[in-house]
Short mmCIF file of C-alpha atoms and ligand atoms in Angstrom, two decimals:
data_model
loop_
_atom_site.label_atom_id
_atom_site.label_comp_id
_atom_site.label_asym_id
_atom_site.label_seq_id
_atom_site.Cartn_x
_atom_site.Cartn_y
_atom_site.Cartn_z
CA MET A 12 15.02 -106.92 31.07
CA PHE A 13 18.28 -107.58 29.32
CA ARG A 14 21.06 -109.15 31.41
CA ARG A 15 24.23 -107.16 31.24
CA LYS A 16 26.63 -106.66 34.08
CA THR A 17 28.48 -103.62 32.85
CA MET A 18 27.08 -100.16 33.38
CA ILE A 19 25.54 -98.41 30.41
CA THR A 20 27.63 -95.63 28.96
CA VAL A 21 26.13 -92.27 29.57
CA LEU A 22 25.33 -91.10 26.09
CA ALA A 23 23.90 -87.66 26.40
CA THR A 24 23.89 -84.83 28.80
CA GLY A 25 21.43 -82.00 28.90
CA MET A 26 18.69 -83.96 27.18
CA LEU A 27 15.74 -81.90 26.11
CA LEU A 28 13.20 -82.03 28.86
CA SER A 29 10.19 -81.30 26.80
CA SER A 30 9.40 -80.67 23.18
CA GLY A 31 6.63 -78.19 23.60
CA VAL A 32 4.49 -80.30 25.88
CA VAL A 33 3.01 -78.25 28.62
CA TYR A 34 2.60 -80.20 31.80
CA ALA A 35 1.80 -79.47 35.37
CA GLN A 36 3.72 -76.61 36.86
CA THR A 37 3.59 -75.48 40.45
CA ASN A 38 3.12 -71.87 39.52
CA SER A 39 0.17 -71.56 41.84
CA ALA A 40 -0.30 -72.69 45.40
CA PRO A 41 0.13 -76.42 45.84
CA HIS A 42 -3.11 -78.33 45.66
CA ALA A 43 -4.16 -81.24 47.73
CA GLN A 44 -2.91 -84.15 45.69
CA ALA A 45 -5.77 -86.56 45.99
CA SER A 46 -6.70 -88.52 42.92
CA THR A 47 -8.41 -86.10 40.61
CA ALA A 48 -11.60 -86.64 38.70
CA PHE A 49 -9.29 -86.88 35.74
CA ASP A 50 -7.52 -89.88 37.20
CA ASN A 51 -10.76 -91.51 38.16
CA LYS A 52 -12.35 -91.02 34.78
CA VAL A 53 -9.76 -93.10 33.00
CA ILE A 54 -7.73 -94.97 35.51
CA LYS A 55 -10.57 -96.57 37.43
CA LYS A 56 -11.31 -98.57 34.28
CA ILE A 57 -7.99 -100.41 34.39
CA SER A 58 -8.55 -104.07 35.11
CA ALA A 59 -5.77 -106.11 36.69
CA GLU A 60 -7.91 -109.14 35.88
CA ASN A 61 -7.55 -108.45 32.14
CA MET A 62 -3.81 -108.03 32.58
CA TYR A 63 -3.54 -111.23 34.55
CA ASN A 64 -5.34 -113.14 31.79
CA THR A 65 -2.97 -111.76 29.18
CA ILE A 66 0.01 -112.91 31.23
CA LYS A 67 -1.61 -116.30 31.67
CA TYR A 68 -1.93 -116.75 27.91
CA LEU A 69 1.49 -115.39 26.99
CA SER A 70 3.46 -117.19 29.69
CA SER A 71 2.03 -120.62 28.85
CA VAL A 72 4.59 -120.89 26.00
CA PRO A 73 8.19 -119.50 26.00
CA ARG A 74 8.56 -116.55 23.63
CA GLU A 75 12.23 -116.59 22.72
CA ALA A 76 12.90 -114.24 19.80
CA GLY A 77 12.86 -115.95 16.41
CA THR A 78 10.80 -118.94 17.56
CA GLU A 79 7.24 -120.11 17.03
CA GLY A 80 6.59 -119.02 20.60
CA GLU A 81 7.34 -115.41 19.72
CA VAL A 82 5.02 -115.62 16.70
CA ARG A 83 2.24 -117.04 18.88
CA GLY A 84 2.62 -114.09 21.27
CA VAL A 85 2.80 -111.58 18.44
CA GLU A 86 -0.39 -112.95 16.85
CA TYR A 87 -2.20 -112.63 20.16
CA ILE A 88 -1.02 -109.05 20.75
CA GLU A 89 -1.82 -108.05 17.19
CA GLY A 90 -5.26 -109.61 17.49
CA GLN A 91 -5.98 -107.66 20.66
CA PHE A 92 -4.94 -104.35 19.10
CA LYS A 93 -6.99 -105.06 15.98
CA SER A 94 -10.07 -105.95 18.00
CA LEU A 95 -9.80 -102.48 19.54
CA GLY A 96 -9.89 -101.00 16.05
CA LEU A 97 -6.31 -99.73 16.17
CA GLU A 98 -4.18 -99.28 13.06
CA THR A 99 -1.87 -102.25 13.68
CA ARG A 100 1.36 -103.29 12.04
CA ARG A 101 3.68 -106.26 12.52
CA ILE A 102 7.21 -105.11 11.72
CA PRO A 103 9.68 -107.94 10.96
CA PHE A 104 13.44 -107.61 11.40
CA PRO A 105 16.31 -110.09 11.08
CA ILE A 106 18.26 -111.54 14.00
CA TYR A 107 21.30 -113.81 13.71
CA ASP A 108 22.52 -116.87 15.52
CA TYR A 109 26.03 -118.21 15.06
CA LYS A 110 26.80 -121.88 15.33
CA THR A 111 30.44 -122.98 15.49
CA LYS A 112 30.66 -126.28 13.61
CA LYS A 113 34.43 -126.51 13.38
CA GLN A 114 37.30 -124.68 15.11
CA GLN A 115 40.74 -126.15 14.64
CA ALA A 116 44.35 -125.02 14.64
CA ILE A 117 46.84 -127.73 13.60
CA VAL A 118 50.62 -127.27 13.64
CA ASP A 119 52.91 -130.13 12.56
CA GLY A 120 50.01 -132.53 12.79
CA VAL A 121 49.19 -131.54 16.37
CA ASP A 122 45.72 -130.19 17.17
CA LEU A 123 46.13 -127.23 19.54
CA ASN A 124 42.49 -127.29 20.70
CA GLY A 125 42.11 -123.72 19.52
CA ARG A 126 38.91 -121.76 19.77
CA ALA A 127 37.40 -119.82 16.92
CA PHE A 128 36.79 -116.19 17.80
CA SER A 129 33.26 -114.99 17.97
CA GLY A 130 32.80 -113.24 14.63
CA SER A 131 35.58 -115.21 12.92
CA GLY A 132 35.37 -115.82 9.19
CA SER A 133 34.93 -119.39 7.96
CA GLY A 134 37.50 -121.27 5.84
CA ASN A 135 40.13 -123.98 5.75
CA VAL A 136 43.61 -122.54 5.14
CA THR A 137 47.07 -124.11 5.27
CA ALA A 138 50.05 -121.75 5.11
CA GLU A 139 53.28 -120.75 6.78
CA LEU A 140 53.10 -118.84 10.05
CA VAL A 141 54.56 -115.33 10.31
CA ASN A 142 55.15 -113.82 13.72
CA VAL A 143 53.74 -110.28 13.61
CA GLY A 144 53.82 -109.51 17.35
CA LYS A 145 50.86 -107.43 18.46
CA ALA A 146 49.84 -106.60 14.87
CA LEU A 147 49.73 -102.90 15.63
CA ALA A 148 48.81 -100.65 12.72
CA GLY A 149 51.86 -99.89 10.57
CA THR A 150 53.95 -102.74 12.03
CA VAL A 151 52.59 -105.73 10.09
CA PRO A 152 55.21 -106.83 7.51
CA ASP A 153 54.37 -107.35 3.81
CA GLU A 154 55.59 -110.94 4.00
CA VAL A 155 52.37 -111.91 5.83
CA LYS A 156 50.60 -111.87 2.46
CA GLY A 157 49.20 -115.33 1.74
CA LYS A 158 50.39 -116.53 5.18
CA ILE A 159 48.84 -117.05 8.61
CA ALA A 160 49.66 -114.27 11.07
CA LEU A 161 50.78 -115.33 14.55
CA VAL A 162 49.66 -112.57 16.91
CA VAL A 163 49.89 -111.92 20.64
CA ARG A 164 47.10 -110.40 22.70
CA GLY A 165 47.49 -106.81 23.94
CA ASP A 166 47.28 -103.05 23.32
CA ILE A 167 44.56 -103.09 20.67
CA THR A 168 41.38 -105.10 20.18
CA PHE A 169 41.31 -108.42 18.36
CA ALA A 170 39.04 -106.94 15.75
CA GLU A 171 41.74 -104.33 15.03
CA LYS A 172 44.43 -107.01 14.85
CA VAL A 173 42.33 -108.98 12.37
CA GLN A 174 41.80 -105.86 10.32
CA ASN A 175 45.52 -104.99 10.32
CA VAL A 176 46.73 -108.43 9.16
CA ALA A 177 43.88 -108.92 6.67
CA ALA A 178 44.76 -105.55 5.12
CA LYS A 179 48.26 -106.96 4.45
CA GLY A 180 46.82 -110.05 2.78
CA ALA A 181 47.04 -112.62 5.60
CA VAL A 182 44.78 -115.64 5.00
CA GLY A 183 44.27 -116.44 8.67
CA ILE A 184 45.13 -115.27 12.18
CA LEU A 185 46.33 -117.42 15.06
CA THR A 186 46.26 -115.46 18.30
CA TYR A 187 47.78 -116.40 21.63
CA ASN A 188 47.14 -115.03 25.07
CA ASN A 189 49.49 -112.71 26.98
CA SER A 190 48.58 -114.32 30.28
CA PRO A 191 48.43 -118.01 31.30
CA ASN A 192 44.66 -117.98 31.71
CA GLY A 193 42.75 -119.71 28.94
CA ASN A 194 42.24 -119.00 25.28
CA ASN A 195 38.75 -117.62 25.18
CA PHE A 196 38.92 -113.91 24.55
CA GLY A 197 37.33 -111.15 22.55
CA GLN A 198 35.54 -110.61 19.33
CA ALA A 199 37.19 -110.76 15.93
CA ASN A 200 34.96 -109.41 13.23
CA GLY A 201 36.50 -110.29 9.90
CA GLU A 202 36.45 -112.49 6.83
CA ILE A 203 39.50 -114.63 7.60
CA PRO A 204 39.56 -117.61 10.01
CA ALA A 205 40.63 -116.41 13.46
CA VAL A 206 41.62 -118.95 16.12
CA ALA A 207 42.88 -118.41 19.67
CA ILE A 208 45.41 -120.61 21.51
CA THR A 209 47.06 -120.41 24.93
CA GLN A 210 50.06 -118.30 25.90
CA ALA A 211 52.32 -121.37 26.27
CA GLN A 212 51.35 -122.69 22.83
CA GLY A 213 51.96 -119.28 21.25
CA GLN A 214 55.35 -118.78 22.90
CA GLU A 215 56.43 -122.23 21.75
CA LEU A 216 55.53 -121.34 18.15
CA VAL A 217 57.49 -118.08 18.40
CA GLU A 218 60.58 -120.09 19.44
CA LYS A 219 60.01 -122.67 16.73
CA LEU A 220 59.82 -119.98 14.05
CA LYS A 221 63.35 -118.86 14.94
CA ASN A 222 64.62 -122.22 13.63
CA GLY A 223 62.78 -122.23 10.31
CA PRO A 224 59.38 -122.22 8.64
CA VAL A 225 56.36 -123.60 10.46
CA THR A 226 53.19 -124.55 8.61
CA ALA A 227 49.76 -124.33 10.22
CA THR A 228 46.23 -125.23 9.25
CA LEU A 229 43.24 -123.23 10.46
CA ASP A 230 39.87 -124.84 9.88
CA VAL A 231 36.86 -122.80 10.96
CA ASP A 232 33.25 -123.34 10.03
CA ILE A 233 30.76 -120.94 11.58
CA GLN A 234 27.22 -121.12 10.37
CA THR A 235 25.12 -117.96 10.39
CA ILE A 236 21.44 -118.61 10.97
CA GLU A 237 19.06 -115.80 10.12
CA LYS A 238 15.76 -115.67 11.95
CA THR A 239 12.91 -113.20 12.07
CA SER A 240 11.72 -111.32 15.13
CA TYR A 241 8.97 -108.69 15.31
CA VAL A 242 7.80 -105.39 16.68
CA VAL A 243 4.05 -104.88 17.01
CA GLU A 244 2.89 -101.31 16.57
CA ALA A 245 -0.63 -100.02 17.16
CA LYS A 246 -1.57 -96.40 16.54
CA LEU A 247 -4.38 -94.58 18.28
CA LYS A 248 -5.02 -91.35 16.40
CA PRO A 249 -6.56 -88.29 18.02
CA ASN A 250 -9.58 -86.46 16.74
CA LYS A 251 -8.52 -84.66 13.55
CA ASN A 252 -9.87 -81.32 14.74
CA LYS A 253 -7.93 -81.50 17.97
CA ASP A 254 -4.49 -82.86 17.16
CA THR A 255 -1.33 -81.52 18.77
CA GLY A 256 0.72 -83.40 16.19
CA GLU A 257 2.69 -84.99 18.98
CA ILE A 258 3.15 -88.69 19.72
CA VAL A 259 3.39 -90.53 23.03
CA THR A 260 4.71 -94.10 22.98
CA ILE A 261 3.98 -96.82 25.54
CA GLY A 262 6.02 -99.99 25.23
CA ALA A 263 7.05 -103.35 26.65
CA HIS A 264 8.90 -106.36 25.26
CA HIS A 265 7.04 -109.49 24.27
CA ASP A 266 10.02 -111.86 23.96
CA SER A 267 11.22 -114.03 26.85
CA VAL A 268 14.60 -115.59 27.56
CA PRO A 269 15.10 -119.03 25.92
CA ASN A 270 12.72 -121.57 27.44
CA GLY A 271 11.55 -119.02 30.00
CA PRO A 272 7.84 -118.51 30.60
CA GLY A 273 8.61 -114.83 31.10
CA ALA A 274 5.44 -114.11 33.05
CA ASN A 275 6.90 -111.06 34.72
CA ASP A 276 9.66 -110.53 32.11
CA ASP A 277 7.89 -109.16 30.24
CA ALA A 278 4.38 -110.51 29.68
CA SER A 279 3.49 -108.22 32.59
CA GLY A 280 4.56 -105.11 30.67
CA VAL A 281 2.76 -106.30 27.55
CA SER A 282 -0.41 -106.88 29.54
CA ALA A 283 -0.30 -103.25 30.71
CA VAL A 284 0.29 -101.97 27.18
CA LEU A 285 -2.79 -103.90 25.99
CA GLU A 286 -4.89 -102.77 28.94
CA LEU A 287 -3.93 -99.11 28.46
CA ALA A 288 -4.79 -99.44 24.77
CA ARG A 289 -8.21 -100.75 25.77
CA ILE A 290 -9.02 -97.84 28.03
CA PHE A 291 -7.47 -95.11 25.84
CA VAL A 292 -9.51 -96.22 22.83
CA ASN A 293 -12.63 -94.94 24.55
CA THR A 294 -11.08 -91.75 25.90
CA PRO A 295 -10.94 -88.45 24.03
CA ILE A 296 -7.34 -87.47 23.26
CA ASP A 297 -5.54 -84.76 21.32
CA THR A 298 -2.23 -86.55 20.83
CA GLU A 299 -1.39 -89.79 19.02
CA VAL A 300 -0.63 -92.72 21.31
CA ARG A 301 1.49 -95.54 19.94
CA PHE A 302 1.32 -98.87 21.71
CA LEU A 303 4.41 -100.95 21.05
CA THR A 304 5.66 -104.42 21.91
CA PHE A 305 9.21 -105.33 21.02
CA GLY A 306 10.86 -108.64 20.13
CA SER A 307 14.50 -109.46 20.89
CA GLU A 308 14.84 -107.19 23.91
CA GLU A 309 16.58 -110.08 25.64
CA ARG A 310 19.16 -110.13 22.84
CA GLY A 311 20.16 -106.54 23.54
CA MET A 312 17.15 -104.34 22.71
CA LYS A 313 17.23 -105.39 19.03
CA GLY A 314 13.51 -104.80 18.41
CA SER A 315 13.28 -101.33 19.89
CA SER A 316 16.56 -100.38 18.19
CA TYR A 317 15.18 -101.55 14.87
CA TYR A 318 11.88 -99.78 15.47
CA VAL A 319 13.50 -96.45 16.26
CA SER A 320 15.94 -96.82 13.33
CA GLN A 321 13.14 -97.29 10.79
CA LEU A 322 11.08 -94.32 11.97
CA PRO A 323 10.91 -91.38 9.62
CA GLN A 324 12.53 -88.28 11.13
CA SER A 325 9.12 -86.61 11.03
CA ASP A 326 7.88 -89.22 13.55
CA THR A 327 10.90 -89.02 15.82
CA ASP A 328 10.61 -85.24 15.90
CA ARG A 329 7.02 -85.50 17.12
CA MET A 330 7.68 -88.07 19.85
CA VAL A 331 7.54 -86.36 23.22
CA ALA A 332 7.62 -89.21 25.73
CA HIS A 333 8.34 -92.94 25.87
CA PHE A 334 7.00 -95.02 28.76
CA GLN A 335 8.64 -98.46 29.05
CA MET A 336 7.21 -101.12 31.34
CA ASP A 337 9.39 -104.14 32.04
CA MET A 338 8.77 -106.58 34.90
CA ILE A 339 5.90 -104.75 36.59
CA GLY A 340 4.14 -107.59 38.41
CA GLY A 341 6.76 -109.49 40.38
CA ALA A 342 5.23 -110.29 43.77
CA GLU A 343 8.63 -110.86 45.34
CA ALA A 344 10.43 -107.95 43.66
CA GLY A 345 11.23 -104.63 45.31
CA GLU A 346 12.04 -105.85 48.83
CA ASP A 347 10.36 -103.47 51.29
CA HIS A 348 10.68 -100.30 49.25
CA PRO A 349 7.47 -98.26 48.97
CA LEU A 350 4.96 -99.11 46.22
CA GLY A 351 6.43 -102.57 45.79
CA GLY A 352 9.82 -101.14 44.87
CA LEU A 353 8.63 -99.28 41.80
CA ILE A 354 11.34 -97.02 40.36
CA MET A 355 11.74 -95.05 37.14
CA TYR A 356 15.11 -95.59 35.51
CA THR A 357 16.47 -93.18 32.95
CA ILE A 358 19.52 -93.74 30.79
CA ASP A 359 21.35 -90.61 31.91
CA GLY A 360 20.17 -90.64 35.54
CA HIS A 361 18.36 -87.32 35.06
CA LYS A 362 14.71 -86.51 35.57
CA ASN A 363 12.65 -85.88 32.47
CA LEU A 364 9.05 -85.31 31.42
CA VAL A 365 8.22 -89.01 31.86
CA THR A 366 9.59 -89.25 35.41
CA ASP A 367 8.02 -85.91 36.39
CA LEU A 368 4.62 -87.16 35.33
CA GLY A 369 5.19 -90.58 36.93
CA ALA A 370 6.11 -89.12 40.31
CA SER A 371 3.19 -86.72 40.20
CA ALA A 372 0.70 -89.46 39.28
CA SER A 373 1.94 -91.91 41.91
CA SER A 374 1.91 -89.30 44.62
CA ARG A 375 -1.71 -88.32 44.04
CA MET A 376 -2.92 -91.89 43.58
CA TYR A 377 -0.81 -93.73 46.16
CA ASP A 378 0.77 -91.00 48.29
CA VAL A 379 4.22 -92.11 47.19
CA ALA A 380 6.40 -90.13 44.81
CA VAL A 381 8.12 -92.89 42.85
CA PRO A 382 11.89 -92.27 42.88
CA TYR A 383 14.10 -92.30 39.82
CA GLY A 384 17.46 -93.88 39.16
CA GLN A 385 19.91 -94.68 36.39
CA LEU A 386 19.74 -97.86 34.32
CA GLY A 387 19.55 -98.98 30.70
CA ARG A 388 18.99 -102.65 29.93
CA SER A 389 15.54 -102.21 28.44
CA ASP A 390 13.79 -100.68 25.44
CA HIS A 391 13.84 -97.09 26.70
CA GLN A 392 17.49 -96.95 25.55
CA PRO A 393 17.01 -96.46 21.77
CA PHE A 394 14.32 -93.82 22.39
CA HIS A 395 16.62 -91.92 24.71
CA ASP A 396 19.42 -92.19 22.16
CA VAL A 397 17.43 -90.16 19.64
CA GLY A 398 16.50 -87.53 22.23
CA ILE A 399 13.05 -88.68 23.34
CA PRO A 400 12.37 -88.31 27.09
CA SER A 401 11.97 -91.88 28.28
CA ALA A 402 11.98 -94.01 31.40
CA LEU A 403 11.76 -97.63 32.45
CA PHE A 404 9.11 -98.49 35.04
CA ILE A 405 10.24 -101.56 36.99
CA HIS A 406 10.29 -102.99 40.50
CA SER A 407 13.79 -103.00 41.88
CA PRO A 408 15.57 -105.08 42.99
CA VAL A 409 14.15 -107.74 40.73
CA GLU A 410 12.53 -110.92 42.03
CA PRO A 411 14.44 -114.18 42.60
CA GLN A 412 12.66 -115.71 39.58
CA TYR A 413 14.34 -113.25 37.17
CA HIS A 414 15.33 -115.08 33.95
CA LYS A 415 14.51 -118.44 35.49
CA PRO A 416 12.00 -121.14 34.50
CA THR A 417 10.17 -120.16 37.69
CA ASP A 418 9.15 -116.75 36.24
CA THR A 419 5.57 -118.00 36.16
CA LEU A 420 2.03 -116.72 36.71
CA GLU A 421 1.91 -117.73 40.36
CA HIS A 422 4.56 -115.11 41.22
CA ILE A 423 2.55 -112.29 39.69
CA SER A 424 0.90 -109.70 41.93
CA LYS A 425 -2.34 -108.24 40.61
CA GLU A 426 -1.96 -105.31 42.96
CA LYS A 427 1.39 -104.38 41.42
CA LEU A 428 -0.01 -104.71 37.90
CA GLN A 429 -2.84 -102.39 38.83
CA GLN A 430 -0.51 -99.82 40.40
CA VAL A 431 2.00 -99.58 37.59
CA ALA A 432 -0.58 -99.55 34.80
CA SER A 433 -2.48 -96.84 36.71
CA ILE A 434 0.60 -94.68 37.23
CA VAL A 435 1.77 -95.00 33.64
CA GLY A 436 -1.77 -94.56 32.34
CA ALA A 437 -2.37 -91.41 34.39
CA SER A 438 1.02 -90.03 33.36
CA ALA A 439 0.47 -90.60 29.67
CA TYR A 440 -3.08 -89.31 29.91
CA GLN A 441 -1.80 -86.06 31.35
CA ILE A 442 -0.09 -85.41 28.00
CA VAL A 443 -2.74 -86.72 25.64
CA ARG A 444 -5.93 -85.45 27.32
CA PRO A 445 -7.50 -82.72 25.19
CA ASP A 446 -7.80 -80.12 27.95
CA THR A 447 -4.17 -80.22 29.11
CA PRO A 448 -3.21 -76.58 28.59
CA ALA A 449 -6.41 -75.32 30.21
CA LEU A 450 -6.13 -77.85 32.98
CA ASN A 451 -2.64 -76.70 33.87
CA ARG A 452 -4.04 -73.31 34.77
CA ALA A 453 -7.01 -74.72 36.61
CA HIS A 454 -7.32 -75.15 40.33
CA VAL A 455 -7.71 -78.91 39.93
CA SER A 456 -4.51 -79.27 37.96
CA PRO A 457 -2.30 -82.17 39.03
CA ALA A 458 0.79 -80.48 40.40
CA SER A 459 4.39 -81.55 40.09
CA VAL A 460 6.03 -83.06 43.15
CA ASP A 461 9.48 -83.49 44.64
CA TYR A 462 10.95 -86.91 44.09
CA ASP A 463 14.36 -88.33 44.74
CA PHE A 464 17.21 -90.01 42.96
CA GLU A 465 17.97 -93.46 44.32
CA ASN A 466 21.14 -95.34 43.59
CA ARG A 467 19.34 -98.67 43.77
CA PRO A 468 20.88 -101.68 42.01
CA VAL A 469 18.31 -103.67 40.03
CA ASP A 470 19.96 -107.07 40.55
ZN1 ZN B 18 14.72 -109.96 30.81
#
């Protein structure tokens, strides 16, 4: 799971609940919700032992995106999918690291210990300073052309300030704070060198400029390093004579944080994706199932975003549900909430097809209707953003080992792995099983259940 402290923006309201998928309705009398033969047929085959072995292999080497460790994990995952006879694809995408090699602002021979903005352009420029205040649009004077703009923080973003002075031909931007605290602020996406200094330093320069020209040198060298990360995709196609044309996706992220073993985060989710692939391969289905593992989730869901962005519209239109599993085996996660603290997080905090099926499956298998809540921070986000019902299955609150070097195999609970894989497997199977429409009218149909929203913080 991606670490971000701010709340995700709610992006959509009134998301489509279903795109033609018929699922259990309580239009007849409620049935006893014991595990059905349907659950047993498929779900009993899930082996926590297999999952544990996958985690053991993956977590023995850190899998930071763009490293050899990621490639090692990807090769293993790909190999597993291929050995099941699935149509498997490794999808590369670029990721970028930025390395600041030089960040200097010199005025009258004095180094101001400036900091290059994140996203600053590189270059070494020497020119006169021009005080342009806040650099609001329409206020930047023409005389800044060929000069370095001296700018104060406030009112608009730094990126906008950079844009406004660059548009007038400034060759650099020296920005000072509007409060006494530090000189490390914001993002400045632009081509020209952009350096930040303190409020006191900036105010001194403003005074100095009243007495005549002041020359400054900005020297910024930021190296961009391109690396490659991957998504692994495996397609399980239904029988040609019985194909709904729809697609269900089941995903997890295979990358770990830098130098982290990432046993629970998220080798656990990957292990469930592989295990579900293994059991679905031998199960008749009428809907395509796509098993996905994403790289660069820990860098802000880069892999899943890339994956969704490269899908043809004809695929996106047919996708009816995305199940995301992230951190599903943490022995010490979930405090004393039922079912080890399992919760289904959606981006908008609303129920959808995925959560309906999850609650129904958990209630008949474990007598607990898994609650739902609102959270992004994993790969269900990009799927939601294009209108696909999606949810994150995770134990909340997360375990103390989260994003630490101690996120190792010994803190993995086989029981939790078994539970989550079973619930997600039974939920997905409810959509892809060939007899779904008939089953929904049958006496043995798994019924929908009541389940609650919980405002439960994940960390
Ligand atoms: Zn994480």
